[in-house]
PDB file of C-alpha atoms in Angstrom:
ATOM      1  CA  UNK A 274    -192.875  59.156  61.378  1.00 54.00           C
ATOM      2  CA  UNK A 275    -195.642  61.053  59.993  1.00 73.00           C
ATOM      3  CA  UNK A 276    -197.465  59.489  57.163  1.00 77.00           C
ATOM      4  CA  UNK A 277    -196.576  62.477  54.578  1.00 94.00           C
ATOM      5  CA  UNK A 278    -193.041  61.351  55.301  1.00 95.00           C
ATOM      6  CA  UNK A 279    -193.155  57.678  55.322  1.00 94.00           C
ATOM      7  CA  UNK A 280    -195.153  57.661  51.426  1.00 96.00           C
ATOM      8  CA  UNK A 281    -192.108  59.848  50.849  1.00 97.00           C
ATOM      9  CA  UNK A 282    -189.719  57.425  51.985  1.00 97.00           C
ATOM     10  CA  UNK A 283    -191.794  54.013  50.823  1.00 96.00           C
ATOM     11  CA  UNK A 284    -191.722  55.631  47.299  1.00 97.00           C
ATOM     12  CA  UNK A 285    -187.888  56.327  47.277  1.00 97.00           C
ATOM     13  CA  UNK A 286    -187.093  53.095  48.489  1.00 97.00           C
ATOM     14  CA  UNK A 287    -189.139  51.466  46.192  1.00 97.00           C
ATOM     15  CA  UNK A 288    -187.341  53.164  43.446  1.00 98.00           C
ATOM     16  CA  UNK A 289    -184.514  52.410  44.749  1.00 98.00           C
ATOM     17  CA  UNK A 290    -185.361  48.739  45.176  1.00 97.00           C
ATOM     18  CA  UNK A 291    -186.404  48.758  41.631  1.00 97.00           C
ATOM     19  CA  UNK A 292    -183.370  50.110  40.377  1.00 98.00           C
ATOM     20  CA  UNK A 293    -180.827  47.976  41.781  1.00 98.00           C
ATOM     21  CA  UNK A 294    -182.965  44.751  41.065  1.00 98.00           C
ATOM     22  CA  UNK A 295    -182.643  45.966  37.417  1.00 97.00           C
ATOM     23  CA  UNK A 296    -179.030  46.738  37.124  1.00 97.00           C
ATOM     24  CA  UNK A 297    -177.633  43.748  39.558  1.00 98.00           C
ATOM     25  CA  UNK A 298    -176.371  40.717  36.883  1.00 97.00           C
ATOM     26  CA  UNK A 299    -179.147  38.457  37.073  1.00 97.00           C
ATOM     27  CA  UNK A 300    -178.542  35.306  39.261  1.00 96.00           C
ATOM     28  CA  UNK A 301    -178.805  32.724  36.216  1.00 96.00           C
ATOM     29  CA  UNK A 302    -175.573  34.878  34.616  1.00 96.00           C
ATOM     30  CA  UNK A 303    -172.813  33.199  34.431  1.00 97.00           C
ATOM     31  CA  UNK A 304    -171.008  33.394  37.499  1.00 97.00           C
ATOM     32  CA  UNK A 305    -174.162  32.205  39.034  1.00 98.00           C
ATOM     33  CA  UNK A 306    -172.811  31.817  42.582  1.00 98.00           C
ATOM     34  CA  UNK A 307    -171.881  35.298  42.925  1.00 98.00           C
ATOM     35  CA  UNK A 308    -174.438  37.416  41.465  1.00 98.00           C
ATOM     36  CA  UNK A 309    -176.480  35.411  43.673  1.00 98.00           C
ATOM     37  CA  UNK A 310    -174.157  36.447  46.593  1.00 98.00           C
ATOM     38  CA  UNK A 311    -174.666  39.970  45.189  1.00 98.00           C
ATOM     39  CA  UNK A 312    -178.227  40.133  44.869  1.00 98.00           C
ATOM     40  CA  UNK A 313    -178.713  38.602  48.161  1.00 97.00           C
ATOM     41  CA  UNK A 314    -176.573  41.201  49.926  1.00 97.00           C
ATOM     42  CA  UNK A 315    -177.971  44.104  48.377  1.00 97.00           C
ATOM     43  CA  UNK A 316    -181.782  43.416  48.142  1.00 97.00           C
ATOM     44  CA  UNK A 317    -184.800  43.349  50.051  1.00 89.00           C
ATOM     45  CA  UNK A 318    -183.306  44.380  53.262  1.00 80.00           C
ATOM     46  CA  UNK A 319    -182.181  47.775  54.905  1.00 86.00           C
ATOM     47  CA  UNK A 320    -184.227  51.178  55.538  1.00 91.00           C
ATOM     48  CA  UNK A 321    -181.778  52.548  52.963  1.00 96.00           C
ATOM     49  CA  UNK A 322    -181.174  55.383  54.712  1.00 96.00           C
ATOM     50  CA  UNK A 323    -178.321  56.809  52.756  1.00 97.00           C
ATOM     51  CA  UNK A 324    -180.371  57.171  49.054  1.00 98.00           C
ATOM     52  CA  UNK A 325    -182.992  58.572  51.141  1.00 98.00           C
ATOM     53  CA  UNK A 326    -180.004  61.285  52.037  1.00 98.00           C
ATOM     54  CA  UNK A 327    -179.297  61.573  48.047  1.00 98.00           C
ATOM     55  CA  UNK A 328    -183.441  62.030  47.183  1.00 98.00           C
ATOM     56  CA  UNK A 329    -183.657  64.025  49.638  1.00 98.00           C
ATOM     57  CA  UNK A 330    -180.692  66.615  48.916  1.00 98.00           C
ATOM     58  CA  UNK A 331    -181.839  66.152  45.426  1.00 98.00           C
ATOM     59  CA  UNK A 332    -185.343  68.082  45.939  1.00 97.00           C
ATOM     60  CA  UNK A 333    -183.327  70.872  47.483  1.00 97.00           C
ATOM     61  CA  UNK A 334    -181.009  70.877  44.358  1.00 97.00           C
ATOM     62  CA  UNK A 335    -183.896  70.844  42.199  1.00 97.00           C
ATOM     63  CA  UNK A 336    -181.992  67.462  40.984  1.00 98.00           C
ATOM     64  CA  UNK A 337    -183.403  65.544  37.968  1.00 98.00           C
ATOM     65  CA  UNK A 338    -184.541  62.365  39.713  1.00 98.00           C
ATOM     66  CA  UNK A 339    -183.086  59.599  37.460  1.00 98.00           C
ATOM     67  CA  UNK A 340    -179.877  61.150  38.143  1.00 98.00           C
ATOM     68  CA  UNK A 341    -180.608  61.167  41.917  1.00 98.00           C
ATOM     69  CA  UNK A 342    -181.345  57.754  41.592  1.00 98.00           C
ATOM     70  CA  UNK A 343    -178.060  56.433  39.781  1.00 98.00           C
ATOM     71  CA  UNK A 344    -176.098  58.078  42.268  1.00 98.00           C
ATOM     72  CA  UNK A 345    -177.791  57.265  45.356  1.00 98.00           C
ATOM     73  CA  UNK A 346    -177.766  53.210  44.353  1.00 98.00           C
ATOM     74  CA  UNK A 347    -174.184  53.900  43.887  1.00 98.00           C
ATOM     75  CA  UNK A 348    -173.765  54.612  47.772  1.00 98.00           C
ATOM     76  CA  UNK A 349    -176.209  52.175  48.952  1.00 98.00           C
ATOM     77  CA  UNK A 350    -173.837  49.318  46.795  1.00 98.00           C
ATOM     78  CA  UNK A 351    -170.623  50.945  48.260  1.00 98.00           C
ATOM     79  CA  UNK A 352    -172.469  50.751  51.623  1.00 97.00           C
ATOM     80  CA  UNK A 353    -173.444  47.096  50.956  1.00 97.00           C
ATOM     81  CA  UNK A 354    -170.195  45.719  49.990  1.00 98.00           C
ATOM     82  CA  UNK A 355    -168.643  47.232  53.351  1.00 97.00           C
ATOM     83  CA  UNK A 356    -171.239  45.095  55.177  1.00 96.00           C
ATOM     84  CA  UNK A 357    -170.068  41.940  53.830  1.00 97.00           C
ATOM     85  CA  UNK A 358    -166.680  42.972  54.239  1.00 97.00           C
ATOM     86  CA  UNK A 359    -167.561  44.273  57.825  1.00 94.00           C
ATOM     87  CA  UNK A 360    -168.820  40.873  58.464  1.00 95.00           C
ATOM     88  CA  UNK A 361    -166.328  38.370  57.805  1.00 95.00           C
ATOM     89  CA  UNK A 362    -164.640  36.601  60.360  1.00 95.00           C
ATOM     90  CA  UNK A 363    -161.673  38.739  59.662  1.00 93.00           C
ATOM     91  CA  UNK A 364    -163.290  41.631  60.765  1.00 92.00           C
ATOM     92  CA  UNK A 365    -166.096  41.520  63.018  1.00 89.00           C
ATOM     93  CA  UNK A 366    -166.895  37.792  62.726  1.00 90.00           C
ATOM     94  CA  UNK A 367    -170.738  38.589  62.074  1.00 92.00           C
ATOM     95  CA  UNK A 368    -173.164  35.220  61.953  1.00 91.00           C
ATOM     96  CA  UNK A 369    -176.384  38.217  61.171  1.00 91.00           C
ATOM     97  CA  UNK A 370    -177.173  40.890  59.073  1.00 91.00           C
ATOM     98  CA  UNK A 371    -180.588  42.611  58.056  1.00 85.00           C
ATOM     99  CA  UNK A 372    -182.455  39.987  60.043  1.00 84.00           C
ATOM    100  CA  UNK A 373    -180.461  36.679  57.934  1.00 93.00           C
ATOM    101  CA  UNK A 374    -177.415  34.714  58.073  1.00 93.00           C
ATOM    102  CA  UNK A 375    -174.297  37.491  56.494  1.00 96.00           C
ATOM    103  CA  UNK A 376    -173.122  36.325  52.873  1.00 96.00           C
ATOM    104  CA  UNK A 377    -170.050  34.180  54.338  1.00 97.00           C
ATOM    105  CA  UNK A 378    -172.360  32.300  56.060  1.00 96.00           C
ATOM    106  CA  UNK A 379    -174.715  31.402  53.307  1.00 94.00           C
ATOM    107  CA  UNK A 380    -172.282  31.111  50.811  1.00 97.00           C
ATOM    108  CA  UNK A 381    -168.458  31.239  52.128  1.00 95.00           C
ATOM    109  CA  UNK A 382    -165.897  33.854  52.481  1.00 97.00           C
ATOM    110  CA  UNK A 383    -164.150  33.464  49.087  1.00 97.00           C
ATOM    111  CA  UNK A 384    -167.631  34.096  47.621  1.00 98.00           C
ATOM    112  CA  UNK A 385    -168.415  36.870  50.175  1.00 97.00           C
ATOM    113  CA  UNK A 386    -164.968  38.474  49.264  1.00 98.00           C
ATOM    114  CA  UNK A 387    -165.896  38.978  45.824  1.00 98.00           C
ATOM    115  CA  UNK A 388    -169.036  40.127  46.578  1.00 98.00           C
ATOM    116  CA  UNK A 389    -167.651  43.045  47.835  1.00 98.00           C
ATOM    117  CA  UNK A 390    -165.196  43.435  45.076  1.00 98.00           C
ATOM    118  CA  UNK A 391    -168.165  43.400  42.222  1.00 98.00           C
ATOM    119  CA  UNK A 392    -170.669  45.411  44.713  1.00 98.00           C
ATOM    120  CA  UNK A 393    -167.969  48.036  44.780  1.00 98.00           C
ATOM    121  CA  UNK A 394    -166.962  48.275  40.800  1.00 98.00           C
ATOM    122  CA  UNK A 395    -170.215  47.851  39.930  1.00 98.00           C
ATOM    123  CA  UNK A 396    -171.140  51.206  41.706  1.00 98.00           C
ATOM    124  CA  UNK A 397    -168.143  52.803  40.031  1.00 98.00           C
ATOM    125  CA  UNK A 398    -169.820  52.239  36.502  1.00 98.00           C
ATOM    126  CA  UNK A 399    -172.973  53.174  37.701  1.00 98.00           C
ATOM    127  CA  UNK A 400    -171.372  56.830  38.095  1.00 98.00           C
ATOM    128  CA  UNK A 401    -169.290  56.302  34.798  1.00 97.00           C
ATOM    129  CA  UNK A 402    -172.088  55.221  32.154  1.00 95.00           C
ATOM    130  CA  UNK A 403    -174.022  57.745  31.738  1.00 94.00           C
ATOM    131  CA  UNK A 404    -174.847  61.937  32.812  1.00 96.00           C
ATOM    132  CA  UNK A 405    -175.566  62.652  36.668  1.00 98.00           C
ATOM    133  CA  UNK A 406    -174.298  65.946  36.052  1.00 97.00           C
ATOM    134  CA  UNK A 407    -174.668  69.235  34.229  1.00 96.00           C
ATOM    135  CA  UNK A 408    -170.721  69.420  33.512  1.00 96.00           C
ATOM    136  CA  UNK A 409    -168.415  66.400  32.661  1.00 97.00           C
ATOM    137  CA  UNK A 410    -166.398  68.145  35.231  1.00 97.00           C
ATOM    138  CA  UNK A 411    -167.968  67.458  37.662  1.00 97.00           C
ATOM    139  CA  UNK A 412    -169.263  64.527  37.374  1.00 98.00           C
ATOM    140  CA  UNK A 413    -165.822  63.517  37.588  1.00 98.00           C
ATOM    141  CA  UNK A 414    -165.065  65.529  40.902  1.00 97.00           C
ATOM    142  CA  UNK A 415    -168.603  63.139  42.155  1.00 98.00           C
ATOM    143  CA  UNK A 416    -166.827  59.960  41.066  1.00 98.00           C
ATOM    144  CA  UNK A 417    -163.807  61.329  43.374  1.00 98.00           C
ATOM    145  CA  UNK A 418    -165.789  62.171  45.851  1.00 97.00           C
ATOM    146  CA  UNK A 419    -167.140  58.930  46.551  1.00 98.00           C
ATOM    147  CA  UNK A 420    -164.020  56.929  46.004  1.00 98.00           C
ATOM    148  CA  UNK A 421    -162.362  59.428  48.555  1.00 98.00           C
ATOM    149  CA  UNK A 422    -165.262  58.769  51.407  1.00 98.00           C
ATOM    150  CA  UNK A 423    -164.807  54.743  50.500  1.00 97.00           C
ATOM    151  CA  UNK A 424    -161.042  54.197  50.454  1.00 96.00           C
ATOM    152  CA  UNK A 425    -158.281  54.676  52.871  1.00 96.00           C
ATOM    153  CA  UNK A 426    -159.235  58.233  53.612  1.00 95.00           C
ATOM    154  CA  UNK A 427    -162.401  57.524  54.305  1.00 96.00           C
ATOM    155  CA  UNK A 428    -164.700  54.137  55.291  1.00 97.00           C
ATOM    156  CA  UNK A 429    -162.098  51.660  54.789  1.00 96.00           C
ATOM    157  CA  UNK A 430    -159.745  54.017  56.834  1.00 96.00           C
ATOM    158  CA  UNK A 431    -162.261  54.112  59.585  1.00 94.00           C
ATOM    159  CA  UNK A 432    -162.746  50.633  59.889  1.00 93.00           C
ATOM    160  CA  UNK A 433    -158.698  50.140  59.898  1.00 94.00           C
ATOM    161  CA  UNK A 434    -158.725  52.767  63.254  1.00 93.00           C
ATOM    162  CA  UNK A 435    -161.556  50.977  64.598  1.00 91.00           C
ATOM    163  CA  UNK A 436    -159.972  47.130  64.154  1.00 90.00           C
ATOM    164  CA  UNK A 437    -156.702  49.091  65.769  1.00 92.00           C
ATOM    165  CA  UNK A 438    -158.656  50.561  68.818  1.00 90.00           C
ATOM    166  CA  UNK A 439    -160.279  47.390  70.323  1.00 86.00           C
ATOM    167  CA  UNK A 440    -159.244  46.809  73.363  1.00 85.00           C
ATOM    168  CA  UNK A 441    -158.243  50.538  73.994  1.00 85.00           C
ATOM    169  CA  UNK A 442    -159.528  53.384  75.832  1.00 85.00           C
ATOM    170  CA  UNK A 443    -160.144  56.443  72.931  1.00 90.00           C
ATOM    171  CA  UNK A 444    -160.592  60.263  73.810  1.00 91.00           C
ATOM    172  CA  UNK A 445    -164.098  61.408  72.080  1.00 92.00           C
ATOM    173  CA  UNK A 446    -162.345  63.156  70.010  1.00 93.00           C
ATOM    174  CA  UNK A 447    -160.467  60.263  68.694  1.00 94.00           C
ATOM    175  CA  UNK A 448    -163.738  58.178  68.392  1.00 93.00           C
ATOM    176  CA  UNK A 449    -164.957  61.112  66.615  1.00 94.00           C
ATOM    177  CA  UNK A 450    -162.237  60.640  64.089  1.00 94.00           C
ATOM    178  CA  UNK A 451    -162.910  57.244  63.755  1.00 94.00           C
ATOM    179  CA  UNK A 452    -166.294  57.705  63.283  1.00 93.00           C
ATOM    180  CA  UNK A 453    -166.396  60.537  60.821  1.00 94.00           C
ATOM    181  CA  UNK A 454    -164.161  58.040  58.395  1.00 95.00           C
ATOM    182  CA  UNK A 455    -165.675  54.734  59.207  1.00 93.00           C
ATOM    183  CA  UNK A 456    -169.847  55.669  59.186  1.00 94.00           C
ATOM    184  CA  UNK A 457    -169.751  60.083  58.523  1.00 95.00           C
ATOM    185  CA  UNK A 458    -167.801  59.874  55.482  1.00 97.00           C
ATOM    186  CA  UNK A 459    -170.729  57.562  53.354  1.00 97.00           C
ATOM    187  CA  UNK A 460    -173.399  59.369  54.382  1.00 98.00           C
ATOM    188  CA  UNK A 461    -171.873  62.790  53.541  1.00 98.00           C
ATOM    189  CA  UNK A 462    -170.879  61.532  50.157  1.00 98.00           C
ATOM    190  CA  UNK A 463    -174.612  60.410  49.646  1.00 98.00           C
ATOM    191  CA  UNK A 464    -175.592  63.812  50.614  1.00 98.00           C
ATOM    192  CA  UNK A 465    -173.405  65.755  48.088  1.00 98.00           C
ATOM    193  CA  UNK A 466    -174.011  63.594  45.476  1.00 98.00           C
ATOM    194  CA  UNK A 467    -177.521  63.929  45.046  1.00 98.00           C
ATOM    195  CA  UNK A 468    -176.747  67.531  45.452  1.00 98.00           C
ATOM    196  CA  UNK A 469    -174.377  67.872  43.313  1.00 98.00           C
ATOM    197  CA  UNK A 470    -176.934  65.950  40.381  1.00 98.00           C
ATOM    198  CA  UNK A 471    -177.932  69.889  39.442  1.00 97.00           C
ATOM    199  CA  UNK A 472    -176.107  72.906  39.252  1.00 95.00           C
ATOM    200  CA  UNK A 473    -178.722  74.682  41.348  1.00 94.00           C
ATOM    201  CA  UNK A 474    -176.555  75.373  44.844  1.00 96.00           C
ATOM    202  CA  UNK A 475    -173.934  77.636  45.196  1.00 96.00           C
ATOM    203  CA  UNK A 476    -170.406  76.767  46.735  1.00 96.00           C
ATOM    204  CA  UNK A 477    -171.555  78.289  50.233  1.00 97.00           C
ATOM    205  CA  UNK A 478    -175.043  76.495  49.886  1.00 97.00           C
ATOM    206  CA  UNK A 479    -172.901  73.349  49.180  1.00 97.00           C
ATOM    207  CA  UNK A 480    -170.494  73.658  52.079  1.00 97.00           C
ATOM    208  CA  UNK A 481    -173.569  73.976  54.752  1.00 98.00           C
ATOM    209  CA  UNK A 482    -175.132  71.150  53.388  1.00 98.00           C
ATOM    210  CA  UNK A 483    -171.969  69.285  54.149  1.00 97.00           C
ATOM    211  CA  UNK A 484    -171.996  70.783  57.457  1.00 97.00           C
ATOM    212  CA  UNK A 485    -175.449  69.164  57.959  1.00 98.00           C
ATOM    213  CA  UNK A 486    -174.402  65.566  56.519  1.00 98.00           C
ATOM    214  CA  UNK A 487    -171.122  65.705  58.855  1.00 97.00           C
ATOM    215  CA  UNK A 488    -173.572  66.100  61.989  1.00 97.00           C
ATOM    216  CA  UNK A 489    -175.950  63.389  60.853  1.00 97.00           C
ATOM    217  CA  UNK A 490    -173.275  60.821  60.200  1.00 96.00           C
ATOM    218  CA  UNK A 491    -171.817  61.396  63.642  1.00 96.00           C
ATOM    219  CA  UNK A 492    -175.749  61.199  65.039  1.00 95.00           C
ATOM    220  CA  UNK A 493    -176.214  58.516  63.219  1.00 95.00           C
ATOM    221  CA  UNK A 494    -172.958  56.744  64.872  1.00 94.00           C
ATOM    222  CA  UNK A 495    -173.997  57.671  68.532  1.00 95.00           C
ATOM    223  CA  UNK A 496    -177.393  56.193  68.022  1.00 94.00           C
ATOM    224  CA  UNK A 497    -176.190  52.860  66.510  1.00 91.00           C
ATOM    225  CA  UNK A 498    -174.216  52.569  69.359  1.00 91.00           C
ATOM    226  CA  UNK A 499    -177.024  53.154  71.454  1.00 92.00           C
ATOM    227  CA  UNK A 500    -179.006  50.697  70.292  1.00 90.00           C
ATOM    228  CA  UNK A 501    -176.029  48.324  70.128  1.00 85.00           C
ATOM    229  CA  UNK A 502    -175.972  48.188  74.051  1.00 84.00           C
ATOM    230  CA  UNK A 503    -179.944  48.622  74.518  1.00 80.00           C
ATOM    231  CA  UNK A 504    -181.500  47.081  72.156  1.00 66.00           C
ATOM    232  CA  UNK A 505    -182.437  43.018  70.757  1.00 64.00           C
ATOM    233  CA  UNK A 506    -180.933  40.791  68.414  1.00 63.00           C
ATOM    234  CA  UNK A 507    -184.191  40.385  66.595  1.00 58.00           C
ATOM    235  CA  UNK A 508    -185.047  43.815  67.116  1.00 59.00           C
ATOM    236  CA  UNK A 509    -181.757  45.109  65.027  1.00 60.00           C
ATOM    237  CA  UNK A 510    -181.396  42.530  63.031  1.00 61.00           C
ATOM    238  CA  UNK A 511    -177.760  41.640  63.340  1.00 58.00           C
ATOM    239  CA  UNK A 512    -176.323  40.338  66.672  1.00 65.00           C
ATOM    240  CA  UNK A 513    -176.507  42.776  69.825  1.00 58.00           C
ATOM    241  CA  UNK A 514    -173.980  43.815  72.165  1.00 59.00           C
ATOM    242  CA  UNK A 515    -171.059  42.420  69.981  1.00 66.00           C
ATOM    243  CA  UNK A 516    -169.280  46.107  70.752  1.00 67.00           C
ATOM    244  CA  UNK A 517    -169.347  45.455  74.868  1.00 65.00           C
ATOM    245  CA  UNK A 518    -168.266  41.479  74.127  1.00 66.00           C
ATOM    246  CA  UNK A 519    -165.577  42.650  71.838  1.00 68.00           C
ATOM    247  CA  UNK A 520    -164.117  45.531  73.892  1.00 76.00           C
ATOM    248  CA  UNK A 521    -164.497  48.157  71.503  1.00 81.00           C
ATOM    249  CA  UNK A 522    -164.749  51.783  72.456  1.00 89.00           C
ATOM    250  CA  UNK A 523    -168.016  53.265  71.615  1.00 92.00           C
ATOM    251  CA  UNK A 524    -169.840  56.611  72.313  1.00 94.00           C
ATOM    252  CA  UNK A 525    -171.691  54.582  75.293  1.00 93.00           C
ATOM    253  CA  UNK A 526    -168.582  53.107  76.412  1.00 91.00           C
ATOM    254  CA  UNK A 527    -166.917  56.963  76.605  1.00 93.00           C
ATOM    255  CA  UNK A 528    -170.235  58.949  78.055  1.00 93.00           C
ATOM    256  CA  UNK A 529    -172.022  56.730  79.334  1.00 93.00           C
ATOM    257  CA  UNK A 530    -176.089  55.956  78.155  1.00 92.00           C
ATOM    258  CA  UNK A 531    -177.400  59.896  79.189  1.00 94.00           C
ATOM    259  CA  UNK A 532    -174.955  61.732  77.839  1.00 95.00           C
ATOM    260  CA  UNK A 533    -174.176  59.897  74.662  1.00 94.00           C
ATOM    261  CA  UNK A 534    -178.240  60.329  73.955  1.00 94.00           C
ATOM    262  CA  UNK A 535    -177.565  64.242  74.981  1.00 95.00           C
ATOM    263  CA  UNK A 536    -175.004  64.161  72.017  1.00 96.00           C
ATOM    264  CA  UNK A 537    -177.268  62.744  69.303  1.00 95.00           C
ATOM    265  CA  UNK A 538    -179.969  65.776  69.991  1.00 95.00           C
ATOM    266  CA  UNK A 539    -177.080  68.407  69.901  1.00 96.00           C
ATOM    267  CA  UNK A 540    -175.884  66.947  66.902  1.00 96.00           C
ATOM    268  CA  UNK A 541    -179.264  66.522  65.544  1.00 96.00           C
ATOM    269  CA  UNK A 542    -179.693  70.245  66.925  1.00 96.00           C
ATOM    270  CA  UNK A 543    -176.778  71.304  64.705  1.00 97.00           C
ATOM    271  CA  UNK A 544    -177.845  69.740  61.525  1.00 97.00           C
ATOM    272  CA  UNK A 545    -181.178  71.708  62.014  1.00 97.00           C
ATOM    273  CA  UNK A 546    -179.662  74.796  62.398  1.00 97.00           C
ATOM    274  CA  UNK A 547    -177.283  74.030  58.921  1.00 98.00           C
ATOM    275  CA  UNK A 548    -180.016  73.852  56.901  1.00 98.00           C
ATOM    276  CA  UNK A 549    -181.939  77.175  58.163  1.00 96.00           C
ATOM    277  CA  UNK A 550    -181.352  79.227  55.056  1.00 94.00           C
ATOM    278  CA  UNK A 551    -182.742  76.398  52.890  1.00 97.00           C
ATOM    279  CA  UNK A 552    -185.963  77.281  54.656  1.00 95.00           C
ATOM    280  CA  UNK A 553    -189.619  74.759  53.619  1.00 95.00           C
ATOM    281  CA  UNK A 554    -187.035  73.286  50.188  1.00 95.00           C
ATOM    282  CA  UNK A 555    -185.047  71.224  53.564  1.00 97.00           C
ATOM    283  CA  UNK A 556    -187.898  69.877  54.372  1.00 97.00           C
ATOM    284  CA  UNK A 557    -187.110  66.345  53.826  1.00 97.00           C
ATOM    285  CA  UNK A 558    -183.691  66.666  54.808  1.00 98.00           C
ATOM    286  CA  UNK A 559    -184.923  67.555  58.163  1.00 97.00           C
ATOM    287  CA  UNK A 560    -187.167  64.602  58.227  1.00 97.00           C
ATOM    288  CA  UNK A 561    -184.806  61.816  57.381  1.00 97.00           C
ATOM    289  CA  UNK A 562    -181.966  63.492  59.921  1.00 96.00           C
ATOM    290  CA  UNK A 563    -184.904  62.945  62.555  1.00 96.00           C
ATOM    291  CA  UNK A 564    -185.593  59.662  61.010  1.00 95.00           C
ATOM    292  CA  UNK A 565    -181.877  58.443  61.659  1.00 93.00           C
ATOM    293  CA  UNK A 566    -181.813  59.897  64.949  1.00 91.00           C
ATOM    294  CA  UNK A 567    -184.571  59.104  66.683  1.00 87.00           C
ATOM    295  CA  UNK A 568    -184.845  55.468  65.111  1.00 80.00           C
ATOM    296  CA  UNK A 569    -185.508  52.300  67.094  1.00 62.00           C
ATOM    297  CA  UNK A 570    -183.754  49.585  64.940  1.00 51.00           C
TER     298      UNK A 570
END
């Protein structure tokens, strides 16, 4: 990264960070258990890659920032609760997230079950309580939008194919379905949402910025699996090579190491070439699909 994007990013995190420390109950609020449960999911851990994805469509909308910012902790709580969720031993059985033990595991699963319950409505009122748009209207189509990309026909969909495929040998273009619900659908939501803070874009401006955010979520999918099969435990920061133990198709499993890296670049190719009539405003768009797809950990 170069260092005019990484102040970039350090400042949105932080603001992010700040945010969500401020409008998480406080762990000495009664229950104390699990808004410390919350907290502990949601802070001080992850790049926060998908506010980075609202700031960043924000600039090009010419967003006001607070309402960036309301919208894109929104996402990064949906996004946290589906960890926990993710990682209980109904799911994937997870002992390691963000580099600690996963909330079941510090607390219990009852706890971590309602951490994801309150992580979840508590970035419903987030949207609700106050303006993040120019129109009531749609504001409201924004609340849909992300309750759409979380529910059935969207992450929680994703992860109900991809419980129902271990074991089986997908076509890409099933695991492309998969993946577009389980990881694309998030990340394309945190996209439009922080463009959709201003009335600036127009329908046609709006639908190629979706283009863009369906490429990255798919890149961002290939290269998680990637790193799933190449890289550490204490490198990633939750346990490595769970996919190959478990059986579960992945884009490595499929295509193999070379070609499944092939597919990230023409995906991150193709998100490029989305945002060409956006010209020097896409700038950071560009920068954080390169961050995703060329990341490490």
């Amino acid at each position: 990264m170069n260092n005019d994007f990484q102040n970039w990013a350090s400042s949105c995190q932080a603001r992010i960070e700040a945010f969500l420390e401020a409008r998480l109950p406080a762990s000495d609020c009664v229950p104390e258990r699990l808004h410390k449960a919350m907290r502990y999911s949601v802070l001080g851990g992850g790049k926060r890659v998908r506010p980075l994805l609202s700031f960043a469509a924000g600039e090009l909308a010419v967003a006001d920032v607070e309402r960036v910012t309301i919208v894109a902790a929104a996402v990064e709580l949906i996004h946290a609760y589906s960890l926990v969720h993710d990682d209980l031993p109904c799911m994937d059985d997870d002992i390691l997230r963000r580099g600690k033990p996963t909330c079941h595991v510090e607390f219990d699963e009852a706890t971590a079950l309602l951490t994801g319950d309150s992580l979840q409505t508590l970035a419903f009122e987030l949207l609700a309580e106050k303006r993040i748009a120019d129109a009531a209207e749609t504001q409201l189509e924004m609340i849909t939008q992300l309750a759409l990309a979380s529910g059935s026909r969207g992450m929680a969909g994703g992860q109900a194919f991809d419980l129902d495929s271990v074991g089986k040998m997908l076509s890409l273009p099933e695991l492309e379905f998969m993946h577009i619900h389980k990881t694309g659908a998030l990340i394309r939501a945190a996209v439009m949402l922080g463009a959709r803070c201003s009335s600036y874009l127009r329908d046609d401006q709006l639908a190629k910025l979706d283009h863009f955010a369906k490429c990255v979520g798919l890149a961002f999918q290939v290269v998680d699996d990637l790193l799933d099969s190449e890289a550490t435990t204490a490198t990633l920061g939750k346990t490595a090579g769970k996919d190959a133990v478990n059986n579960k198709p992945t884009y490595v499993s499929i295509l193999g190491v070379n070609q499944a890296r092939e597919l990230a670049e023409k995906l991150q190719h193709d998100a490029h070439q989305a945002l060409n009539e956006f010209g020097d405003s896409a700038l950071r768009l560009r920068q954080v699909a390169d961050f995703i797809i060329k990341r490490k950990f």
